[in-house]
């Protein structure tokens, strides 16, 4: 297991070079700089679609609960 530190806001542009400043703020606000969360976003979907599909609906309660309890501490 490798311990990765969270990315800083300026680093997420490398994950999403096609996003403008407002979209980057949205993504960082929702996902933070957690590498695993940044990797789950499908670049062919909108940010809203990704949030719905990858965070809110996938494994609904368990995944959302885990995300919320680990992301906002």
PDB file of N, CA and C in Angstrom:
ATOM      1  N   UNK A   1       0.845  -1.172   0.000  1.00  0.00           N
ATOM      2  CA  UNK A   1       0.000   0.000   0.000  1.00  0.00           C
ATOM      3  C   UNK A   1       0.893   1.240   0.000  1.00  0.00           C
ATOM      4  N   UNK A   2       0.532   2.199  -0.824  1.00  0.00           N
ATOM      5  CA  UNK A   2       1.290   3.430  -0.940  1.00  0.00           C
ATOM      6  C   UNK A   2       0.462   4.568  -0.368  1.00  0.00           C
ATOM      7  N   UNK A   3       1.065   5.343   0.498  1.00  0.00           N
ATOM      8  CA  UNK A   3       0.377   6.488   1.080  1.00  0.00           C
ATOM      9  C   UNK A   3       0.603   7.699   0.179  1.00  0.00           C
ATOM     10  N   UNK A   4      -0.478   8.203  -0.402  1.00  0.00           N
ATOM     11  CA  UNK A   4      -0.400   9.380  -1.253  1.00  0.00           C
ATOM     12  C   UNK A   4      -1.004  10.561  -0.518  1.00  0.00           C
ATOM     13  N   UNK A   5      -0.349  11.673  -0.621  1.00  0.00           N
ATOM     14  CA  UNK A   5      -0.904  12.892  -0.034  1.00  0.00           C
ATOM     15  C   UNK A   5      -1.904  13.494  -0.997  1.00  0.00           C
ATOM     16  N   UNK A   6      -2.814  14.270  -0.472  1.00  0.00           N
ATOM     17  CA  UNK A   6      -3.784  14.956  -1.313  1.00  0.00           C
ATOM     18  C   UNK A   6      -3.087  15.980  -2.193  1.00  0.00           C
ATOM     19  N   UNK A   7      -3.647  16.139  -3.381  1.00  0.00           N
ATOM     20  CA  UNK A   7      -3.126  17.158  -4.283  1.00  0.00           C
ATOM     21  C   UNK A   7      -3.584  18.524  -3.820  1.00  0.00           C
ATOM     22  N   UNK A   8      -2.814  19.514  -4.130  1.00  0.00           N
ATOM     23  CA  UNK A   8      -3.218  20.888  -3.890  1.00  0.00           C
ATOM     24  C   UNK A   8      -4.109  21.332  -5.062  1.00  0.00           C
ATOM     25  N   UNK A   9      -4.855  22.395  -4.855  1.00  0.00           N
ATOM     26  CA  UNK A   9      -5.775  22.867  -5.889  1.00  0.00           C
ATOM     27  C   UNK A   9      -5.055  23.077  -7.223  1.00  0.00           C
ATOM     28  N   UNK A  10      -3.891  23.676  -7.194  1.00  0.00           N
ATOM     29  CA  UNK A  10      -3.182  23.971  -8.449  1.00  0.00           C
ATOM     30  C   UNK A  10      -2.808  22.713  -9.219  1.00  0.00           C
ATOM     31  N   UNK A  11      -2.726  21.573  -8.544  1.00  0.00           N
ATOM     32  CA  UNK A  11      -2.320  20.328  -9.183  1.00  0.00           C
ATOM     33  C   UNK A  11      -3.449  19.625  -9.937  1.00  0.00           C
ATOM     34  N   UNK A  12      -4.693  19.944  -9.627  1.00  0.00           N
ATOM     35  CA  UNK A  12      -5.776  19.201 -10.274  1.00  0.00           C
ATOM     36  C   UNK A  12      -5.953  19.565 -11.744  1.00  0.00           C
ATOM     37  N   UNK A  13      -5.368  20.666 -12.170  1.00  0.00           N
ATOM     38  CA  UNK A  13      -5.427  21.035 -13.591  1.00  0.00           C
ATOM     39  C   UNK A  13      -4.821  19.926 -14.454  1.00  0.00           C
ATOM     40  N   UNK A  14      -3.847  19.204 -13.911  1.00  0.00           N
ATOM     41  CA  UNK A  14      -3.243  18.102 -14.655  1.00  0.00           C
ATOM     42  C   UNK A  14      -4.247  16.970 -14.885  1.00  0.00           C
ATOM     43  N   UNK A  15      -5.176  16.775 -13.976  1.00  0.00           N
ATOM     44  CA  UNK A  15      -6.209  15.764 -14.150  1.00  0.00           C
ATOM     45  C   UNK A  15      -7.280  16.229 -15.136  1.00  0.00           C
ATOM     46  N   UNK A  16      -7.550  17.516 -15.124  1.00  0.00           N
ATOM     47  CA  UNK A  16      -8.644  18.071 -15.920  1.00  0.00           C
ATOM     48  C   UNK A  16      -8.183  19.301 -16.705  1.00  0.00           C
ATOM     49  N   UNK A  17      -7.273  19.130 -17.653  1.00  0.00           N
ATOM     50  CA  UNK A  17      -6.748  20.286 -18.388  1.00  0.00           C
ATOM     51  C   UNK A  17      -7.809  21.005 -19.223  1.00  0.00           C
ATOM     52  N   UNK A  18      -8.899  20.303 -19.537  1.00  0.00           N
ATOM     53  CA  UNK A  18      -9.957  20.899 -20.354  1.00  0.00           C
ATOM     54  C   UNK A  18     -10.923  21.756 -19.544  1.00  0.00           C
ATOM     55  N   UNK A  19     -10.870  21.699 -18.221  1.00  0.00           N
ATOM     56  CA  UNK A  19     -11.784  22.444 -17.370  1.00  0.00           C
ATOM     57  C   UNK A  19     -11.285  23.870 -17.167  1.00  0.00           C
ATOM     58  N   UNK A  20     -12.245  24.785 -17.108  1.00  0.00           N
ATOM     59  CA  UNK A  20     -11.933  26.163 -16.774  1.00  0.00           C
ATOM     60  C   UNK A  20     -11.823  26.328 -15.262  1.00  0.00           C
ATOM     61  N   UNK A  21     -11.511  27.541 -14.843  1.00  0.00           N
ATOM     62  CA  UNK A  21     -11.295  27.822 -13.423  1.00  0.00           C
ATOM     63  C   UNK A  21     -12.521  27.483 -12.573  1.00  0.00           C
ATOM     64  N   UNK A  22     -13.701  27.854 -13.030  1.00  0.00           N
ATOM     65  CA  UNK A  22     -14.917  27.590 -12.254  1.00  0.00           C
ATOM     66  C   UNK A  22     -15.155  26.088 -12.085  1.00  0.00           C
ATOM     67  N   UNK A  23     -14.964  25.329 -13.153  1.00  0.00           N
ATOM     68  CA  UNK A  23     -15.147  23.883 -13.071  1.00  0.00           C
ATOM     69  C   UNK A  23     -14.105  23.238 -12.154  1.00  0.00           C
ATOM     70  N   UNK A  24     -12.882  23.734 -12.190  1.00  0.00           N
ATOM     71  CA  UNK A  24     -11.840  23.203 -11.310  1.00  0.00           C
ATOM     72  C   UNK A  24     -12.184  23.449  -9.846  1.00  0.00           C
ATOM     73  N   UNK A  25     -12.725  24.620  -9.555  1.00  0.00           N
ATOM     74  CA  UNK A  25     -13.150  24.928  -8.183  1.00  0.00           C
ATOM     75  C   UNK A  25     -14.270  23.977  -7.759  1.00  0.00           C
ATOM     76  N   UNK A  26     -15.203  23.729  -8.666  1.00  0.00           N
ATOM     77  CA  UNK A  26     -16.302  22.812  -8.361  1.00  0.00           C
ATOM     78  C   UNK A  26     -15.778  21.416  -8.056  1.00  0.00           C
ATOM     79  N   UNK A  27     -14.905  20.908  -8.924  1.00  0.00           N
ATOM     80  CA  UNK A  27     -14.355  19.567  -8.738  1.00  0.00           C
ATOM     81  C   UNK A  27     -13.575  19.486  -7.434  1.00  0.00           C
ATOM     82  N   UNK A  28     -12.742  20.476  -7.170  1.00  0.00           N
ATOM     83  CA  UNK A  28     -11.932  20.452  -5.949  1.00  0.00           C
ATOM     84  C   UNK A  28     -12.812  20.582  -4.711  1.00  0.00           C
ATOM     85  N   UNK A  29     -13.877  21.352  -4.817  1.00  0.00           N
ATOM     86  CA  UNK A  29     -14.797  21.510  -3.687  1.00  0.00           C
ATOM     87  C   UNK A  29     -15.495  20.205  -3.350  1.00  0.00           C
ATOM     88  N   UNK A  30     -15.796  19.415  -4.354  1.00  0.00           N
ATOM     89  CA  UNK A  30     -16.502  18.157  -4.137  1.00  0.00           C
ATOM     90  C   UNK A  30     -15.540  17.030  -3.779  1.00  0.00           C
ATOM     91  N   UNK A  31     -14.420  16.937  -4.504  1.00  0.00           N
ATOM     92  CA  UNK A  31     -13.513  15.796  -4.343  1.00  0.00           C
ATOM     93  C   UNK A  31     -12.290  16.071  -3.495  1.00  0.00           C
ATOM     94  N   UNK A  32     -11.996  17.332  -3.276  1.00  0.00           N
ATOM     95  CA  UNK A  32     -10.744  17.648  -2.606  1.00  0.00           C
ATOM     96  C   UNK A  32      -9.584  17.230  -3.498  1.00  0.00           C
ATOM     97  N   UNK A  33      -8.481  16.937  -2.928  1.00  0.00           N
ATOM     98  CA  UNK A  33      -7.326  16.536  -3.716  1.00  0.00           C
ATOM     99  C   UNK A  33      -7.017  15.061  -3.604  1.00  0.00           C
ATOM    100  N   UNK A  34      -8.011  14.263  -3.237  1.00  0.00           N
ATOM    101  CA  UNK A  34      -7.801  12.833  -3.056  1.00  0.00           C
ATOM    102  C   UNK A  34      -7.606  12.154  -4.407  1.00  0.00           C
ATOM    103  N   UNK A  35      -6.424  11.589  -4.652  1.00  0.00           N
ATOM    104  CA  UNK A  35      -6.136  10.999  -5.963  1.00  0.00           C
ATOM    105  C   UNK A  35      -7.161   9.968  -6.420  1.00  0.00           C
ATOM    106  N   UNK A  36      -7.599   9.091  -5.539  1.00  0.00           N
ATOM    107  CA  UNK A  36      -8.568   8.052  -5.931  1.00  0.00           C
ATOM    108  C   UNK A  36      -9.873   8.669  -6.404  1.00  0.00           C
ATOM    109  N   UNK A  37     -10.309   9.739  -5.761  1.00  0.00           N
ATOM    110  CA  UNK A  37     -11.555  10.384  -6.171  1.00  0.00           C
ATOM    111  C   UNK A  37     -11.373  11.109  -7.501  1.00  0.00           C
ATOM    112  N   UNK A  38     -10.222  11.720  -7.704  1.00  0.00           N
ATOM    113  CA  UNK A  38      -9.969  12.416  -8.964  1.00  0.00           C
ATOM    114  C   UNK A  38      -9.947  11.443 -10.136  1.00  0.00           C
ATOM    115  N   UNK A  39      -9.478  10.243  -9.904  1.00  0.00           N
ATOM    116  CA  UNK A  39      -9.389   9.254 -10.978  1.00  0.00           C
ATOM    117  C   UNK A  39     -10.736   8.657 -11.372  1.00  0.00           C
ATOM    118  N   UNK A  40     -11.733   8.710 -10.503  1.00  0.00           N
ATOM    119  CA  UNK A  40     -13.015   8.086 -10.840  1.00  0.00           C
ATOM    120  C   UNK A  40     -13.851   8.927 -11.785  1.00  0.00           C
ATOM    121  N   UNK A  41     -13.529  10.186 -11.939  1.00  0.00           N
ATOM    122  CA  UNK A  41     -14.311  11.037 -12.833  1.00  0.00           C
ATOM    123  C   UNK A  41     -14.067  10.627 -14.278  1.00  0.00           C
ATOM    124  N   UNK A  42     -15.159  10.414 -15.014  1.00  0.00           N
ATOM    125  CA  UNK A  42     -15.125  10.065 -16.426  1.00  0.00           C
ATOM    126  C   UNK A  42     -15.149  11.370 -17.218  1.00  0.00           C
ATOM    127  N   UNK A  43     -14.088  11.629 -17.954  1.00  0.00           N
ATOM    128  CA  UNK A  43     -13.958  12.910 -18.652  1.00  0.00           C
ATOM    129  C   UNK A  43     -14.952  13.081 -19.794  1.00  0.00           C
ATOM    130  N   UNK A  44     -15.647  12.011 -20.165  1.00  0.00           N
ATOM    131  CA  UNK A  44     -16.660  12.131 -21.219  1.00  0.00           C
ATOM    132  C   UNK A  44     -18.003  12.599 -20.646  1.00  0.00           C
ATOM    133  N   UNK A  45     -18.106  12.662 -19.316  1.00  0.00           N
ATOM    134  CA  UNK A  45     -19.331  13.125 -18.657  1.00  0.00           C
ATOM    135  C   UNK A  45     -19.134  14.522 -18.100  1.00  0.00           C
ATOM    136  N   UNK A  46     -20.238  15.192 -17.844  1.00  0.00           N
ATOM    137  CA  UNK A  46     -20.163  16.502 -17.197  1.00  0.00           C
ATOM    138  C   UNK A  46     -19.816  16.304 -15.724  1.00  0.00           C
ATOM    139  N   UNK A  47     -19.442  17.375 -15.075  1.00  0.00           N
ATOM    140  CA  UNK A  47     -19.146  17.307 -13.641  1.00  0.00           C
ATOM    141  C   UNK A  47     -20.381  16.836 -12.880  1.00  0.00           C
ATOM    142  N   UNK A  48     -21.529  17.390 -13.225  1.00  0.00           N
ATOM    143  CA  UNK A  48     -22.770  17.005 -12.552  1.00  0.00           C
ATOM    144  C   UNK A  48     -23.067  15.515 -12.742  1.00  0.00           C
ATOM    145  N   UNK A  49     -22.893  15.011 -13.959  1.00  0.00           N
ATOM    146  CA  UNK A  49     -23.127  13.589 -14.213  1.00  0.00           C
ATOM    147  C   UNK A  49     -22.170  12.725 -13.396  1.00  0.00           C
ATOM    148  N   UNK A  50     -20.912  13.137 -13.317  1.00  0.00           N
ATOM    149  CA  UNK A  50     -19.935  12.388 -12.539  1.00  0.00           C
ATOM    150  C   UNK A  50     -20.291  12.353 -11.065  1.00  0.00           C
ATOM    151  N   UNK A  51     -20.704  13.472 -10.531  1.00  0.00           N
ATOM    152  CA  UNK A  51     -21.080  13.522  -9.116  1.00  0.00           C
ATOM    153  C   UNK A  51     -22.265  12.596  -8.869  1.00  0.00           C
ATOM    154  N   UNK A  52     -23.258  12.661  -9.741  1.00  0.00           N
ATOM    155  CA  UNK A  52     -24.434  11.805  -9.580  1.00  0.00           C
ATOM    156  C   UNK A  52     -24.068  10.331  -9.704  1.00  0.00           C
ATOM    157  N   UNK A  53     -23.339   9.984 -10.744  1.00  0.00           N
ATOM    158  CA  UNK A  53     -23.048   8.571 -11.027  1.00  0.00           C
ATOM    159  C   UNK A  53     -21.984   7.976 -10.107  1.00  0.00           C
ATOM    160  N   UNK A  54     -20.927   8.710  -9.853  1.00  0.00           N
ATOM    161  CA  UNK A  54     -19.798   8.144  -9.118  1.00  0.00           C
ATOM    162  C   UNK A  54     -19.861   8.351  -7.609  1.00  0.00           C
ATOM    163  N   UNK A  55     -20.612   9.344  -7.171  1.00  0.00           N
ATOM    164  CA  UNK A  55     -20.645   9.637  -5.736  1.00  0.00           C
ATOM    165  C   UNK A  55     -22.026   9.367  -5.146  1.00  0.00           C
ATOM    166  N   UNK A  56     -23.057   9.905  -5.751  1.00  0.00           N
ATOM    167  CA  UNK A  56     -24.385   9.803  -5.150  1.00  0.00           C
ATOM    168  C   UNK A  56     -25.078   8.480  -5.416  1.00  0.00           C
ATOM    169  N   UNK A  57     -24.926   7.921  -6.615  1.00  0.00           N
ATOM    170  CA  UNK A  57     -25.695   6.732  -6.964  1.00  0.00           C
ATOM    171  C   UNK A  57     -24.919   5.432  -6.833  1.00  0.00           C
ATOM    172  N   UNK A  58     -23.638   5.441  -7.076  1.00  0.00           N
ATOM    173  CA  UNK A  58     -22.871   4.197  -7.018  1.00  0.00           C
ATOM    174  C   UNK A  58     -22.794   3.727  -5.575  1.00  0.00           C
ATOM    175  N   UNK A  59     -23.298   2.565  -5.317  1.00  0.00           N
ATOM    176  CA  UNK A  59     -23.353   1.997  -3.963  1.00  0.00           C
ATOM    177  C   UNK A  59     -24.003   2.971  -2.988  1.00  0.00           C
ATOM    178  N   UNK A  60     -24.893   3.699  -3.475  1.00  0.00           N
ATOM    179  CA  UNK A  60     -25.651   4.747  -2.833  1.00  0.00           C
ATOM    180  C   UNK A  60     -25.243   5.097  -1.409  1.00  0.00           C
ATOM    181  N   UNK A  61     -25.841   4.520  -0.425  1.00  0.00           N
ATOM    182  CA  UNK A  61     -25.615   4.940   0.963  1.00  0.00           C
ATOM    183  C   UNK A  61     -24.189   4.693   1.434  1.00  0.00           C
ATOM    184  N   UNK A  62     -23.659   3.522   1.185  1.00  0.00           N
ATOM    185  CA  UNK A  62     -22.323   3.194   1.682  1.00  0.00           C
ATOM    186  C   UNK A  62     -21.254   4.100   1.097  1.00  0.00           C
ATOM    187  N   UNK A  63     -21.261   4.252  -0.213  1.00  0.00           N
ATOM    188  CA  UNK A  63     -20.234   5.059  -0.870  1.00  0.00           C
ATOM    189  C   UNK A  63     -20.367   6.527  -0.484  1.00  0.00           C
ATOM    190  N   UNK A  64     -21.580   7.018  -0.467  1.00  0.00           N
ATOM    191  CA  UNK A  64     -21.800   8.419  -0.118  1.00  0.00           C
ATOM    192  C   UNK A  64     -21.401   8.682   1.325  1.00  0.00           C
ATOM    193  N   UNK A  65     -21.779   7.793   2.212  1.00  0.00           N
ATOM    194  CA  UNK A  65     -21.427   7.957   3.619  1.00  0.00           C
ATOM    195  C   UNK A  65     -19.915   7.959   3.795  1.00  0.00           C
ATOM    196  N   UNK A  66     -19.233   7.029   3.150  1.00  0.00           N
ATOM    197  CA  UNK A  66     -17.776   6.962   3.247  1.00  0.00           C
ATOM    198  C   UNK A  66     -17.147   8.240   2.691  1.00  0.00           C
ATOM    199  N   UNK A  67     -17.619   8.673   1.527  1.00  0.00           N
ATOM    200  CA  UNK A  67     -17.085   9.877   0.902  1.00  0.00           C
ATOM    201  C   UNK A  67     -17.265  11.084   1.820  1.00  0.00           C
ATOM    202  N   UNK A  68     -18.459  11.249   2.343  1.00  0.00           N
ATOM    203  CA  UNK A  68     -18.731  12.421   3.168  1.00  0.00           C
ATOM    204  C   UNK A  68     -17.957  12.401   4.478  1.00  0.00           C
ATOM    205  N   UNK A  69     -17.798  11.237   5.074  1.00  0.00           N
ATOM    206  CA  UNK A  69     -17.112  11.182   6.354  1.00  0.00           C
ATOM    207  C   UNK A  69     -15.593  11.306   6.211  1.00  0.00           C
ATOM    208  N   UNK A  70     -15.040  10.937   5.069  1.00  0.00           N
ATOM    209  CA  UNK A  70     -13.586  11.031   4.903  1.00  0.00           C
ATOM    210  C   UNK A  70     -13.161  12.318   4.233  1.00  0.00           C
ATOM    211  N   UNK A  71     -14.031  12.954   3.488  1.00  0.00           N
ATOM    212  CA  UNK A  71     -13.644  14.123   2.712  1.00  0.00           C
ATOM    213  C   UNK A  71     -13.697  15.437   3.489  1.00  0.00           C
ATOM    214  N   UNK A  72     -14.530  15.505   4.477  1.00  0.00           N
ATOM    215  CA  UNK A  72     -14.778  16.792   5.121  1.00  0.00           C
ATOM    216  C   UNK A  72     -14.344  16.814   6.575  1.00  0.00           C
ATOM    217  N   UNK A  73     -13.284  16.110   6.887  1.00  0.00           N
ATOM    218  CA  UNK A  73     -12.773  16.099   8.249  1.00  0.00           C
ATOM    219  C   UNK A  73     -11.761  17.202   8.440  1.00  0.00           C
TER     220      UNK A  73
END
